[in-house]
C-alpha positions in Angstrom: -17.7 0.5 22.5 -17.1 -1.3 19.1 -14.8 -4.1 18.3 -13.0 -2.0 15.9 -12.1 0.6 18.6 -10.5 -2.1 20.6 -8.1 -3.0 17.6 -4.6 -2.0 17.9 -3.1 0.0 15.4 -1.3 -1.7 12.5 2.2 -0.5 12.9 4.0 1.0 9.7 7.2 -0.9 8.4 9.3 1.9 7.2 12.8 3.1 7.4 14.1 6.5 6.0 15.5 6.3 2.1 13.6 3.2 1.1 13.3 2.4 -2.5 9.5 2.1 -2.4 6.8 2.2 0.1 3.5 0.2 -0.6 0.4 2.0 0.7 -2.8 0.4 1.5 -6.0 2.4 1.9 -6.4 1.3 5.5 -5.6 -2.1 7.3 -8.2 -4.9 7.3 -9.6 -6.2 10.6 -7.6 -9.4 10.6 -4.3 -7.5 9.8 -5.1 -5.0 12.4 -6.0 -7.8 15.2 -2.8 -9.9 14.3 -0.3 -7.0 13.7 0.9 -8.2 10.4 0.1 -6.4 7.0 -1.9 -8.3 4.1 -2.9 -11.0 6.5 -6.3 -11.8 4.9 -6.6 -15.4 3.8 -7.7 -14.1 0.1 -5.2 -11.2 0.0 -3.0 -11.6 -2.8 -0.2 -9.2 -1.9 2.5 -11.2 -0.8 2.2 -13.8 -3.7 1.8 -10.9 -6.2 5.1 -9.4 -4.7 6.8 -12.2 -5.1 5.8 -13.2 -8.8 6.5 -9.8 -9.7 10.0 -10.0 -8.6 10.2 -7.8 -5.5 11.2 -10.9 -3.3 13.0 -13.9 -4.1 10.5 -16.0 -2.1 7.2 -15.5 -1.1 7.1 -13.7 2.4 4.4 -14.8 4.9 2.4 -12.0 6.4 3.9 -12.9 9.7 7.0 -12.3 8.5 6.2 -8.6 6.9 9.2 -6.8 8.5 11.6 -9.0 6.5 10.3 -6.8 3.5 12.5 -4.0 4.9 15.4 -6.1 4.2 14.6 -5.4 0.3 14.2 -1.8 0.8 10.6 -1.7 0.7 8.1 -0.5 3.1 4.5 -0.8 3.9 1.8 2.0 5.7 -1.7 2.9 5.2 -3.3 6.3 4.5 -5.8 5.7 7.2 -5.0 3.9 10.4 -8.6 2.8 11.1 -9.2 -0.9 10.4 -12.5 -1.9 8.5 -14.0 -5.1 6.9 -14.0 -3.4 3.3 -12.2 0.1 2.3 -15.8 1.3 1.1 -16.7 1.9 4.9 -14.1 4.9 4.8 -15.8 8.2 3.8 -13.9 10.1 1.3 -13.6 12.9 3.9 -12.0 10.5 6.4 -9.4 9.7 3.6 -9.0 13.1 2.6 -8.3 14.2 6.4 -5.7 11.4 7.0 -4.0 12.5 3.8 -2.2 15.3 5.2 -0.4 13.6 7.9 0.2 10.8 5.3 1.9 13.4 3.1 4.0 14.6 6.0 5.2 10.9 6.6 5.9 10.3 3.3 8.3 13.4 3.3 9.7 12.4 6.5 10.7 8.8 5.5 11.8 10.2 1.9 11.2 7.0 -0.2 12.2 7.3 -4.1 8.6 5.8 -4.7 5.4 5.5 -3.0 2.7 2.9 -4.8 -0.7 3.4 -3.7 -3.0 -0.1 -3.7 -6.0 1.2 -5.6 -7.1 4.5 -7.0 -9.4 5.7 -4.1 -6.9 6.6 -1.5 -4.8 8.6 -3.9 -7.4 10.0 -5.9 -9.0 11.5 -2.3 -5.8 13.1 -1.0 -4.5 14.2 -4.4 -7.5 15.7 -5.7 -6.7 13.9 -9.0 -9.7 12.5 -11.0 -9.6 10.2 -14.1 -6.5 8.4 -12.9 -4.4 5.6 -15.1 -2.6 2.6 -13.5 0.9 3.1 -13.1 3.5 6.1 -12.7 1.8 9.5 -11.8 2.7 12.8 -13.6 2.7 14.4 -10.1 4.9 13.3 -7.3 3.6 12.7 -3.9 5.4 13.9 -0.7 8.7 14.1 -2.7 8.5 10.8 -3.8 7.3 9.3 -7.5 3.7 8.1 -7.3 2.8 5.1 -8.5 -0.9 3.6 -8.8 -1.2 -0.2 -8.6 -4.4 -2.2 -8.4 -5.4 -3.2 -4.9 -4.4 -6.8 -4.3 -7.4 -7.5 -2.0 -9.3 -10.7 -2.5 -12.4 -8.4 -2.9 -10.9 -7.0 -5.9 -12.0 -9.5 -8.5 -11.4 -6.9 -11.4 -7.8 -8.0 -11.7 -6.6 -11.5 -12.2 -3.5 -12.9 -10.7 -1.6 -12.4 -13.9 -2.6 -8.8 -14.4 -1.7 -8.1 -11.0 1.6 -9.4 -11.6 2.1 -7.7 -14.5 1.2 -4.2 -13.0 3.7 -4.7 -10.1 6.3 -6.1 -12.1 6.2 -2.6 -14.2 6.4 -0.9 -11.0 9.5 -2.9 -10.0 11.2 -2.7 -13.0 10.9 1.2 -12.7 12.2 1.2 -9.2 15.0 -0.9 -10.1 15.8 1.5 -12.9 15.6 4.7 -11.0 18.7 5.6 -9.1 
């Protein structure tokens, strides 16, 4: 049995009616082993979230549950942990997509923000995605595609990530 099979499933941080749910592709190994979202040392999620104005202070990964206070949640499309998202097959993402869509419908957030184009493209069938708000809702929520804040994603500087996330925050704040 592999070490991955022994890892617990990373719990969702969700409540009905959130303003926005951030959706990663799948948990990283460290996040799954600690039980906290975006736990990797090089992951920029918590810093970007704070700098973009989603939270008044930078949340530590071990305090990820406090994000619910601000009406934001966390989940993943695929529950299986991997060292890199590239270890997931497109078919694995597509298979997980149906259950994920039901989850979004059940929790009914106003927005769902996919962190990276890969998962949204696989489960929506959309190609040639642009960053930002999508024309088609997902699971009854406004869909938004944000750059993945993983430290492995060096295509986006910290400033570029913050600008993209700030645009989403402003849209969420201005939508009743």
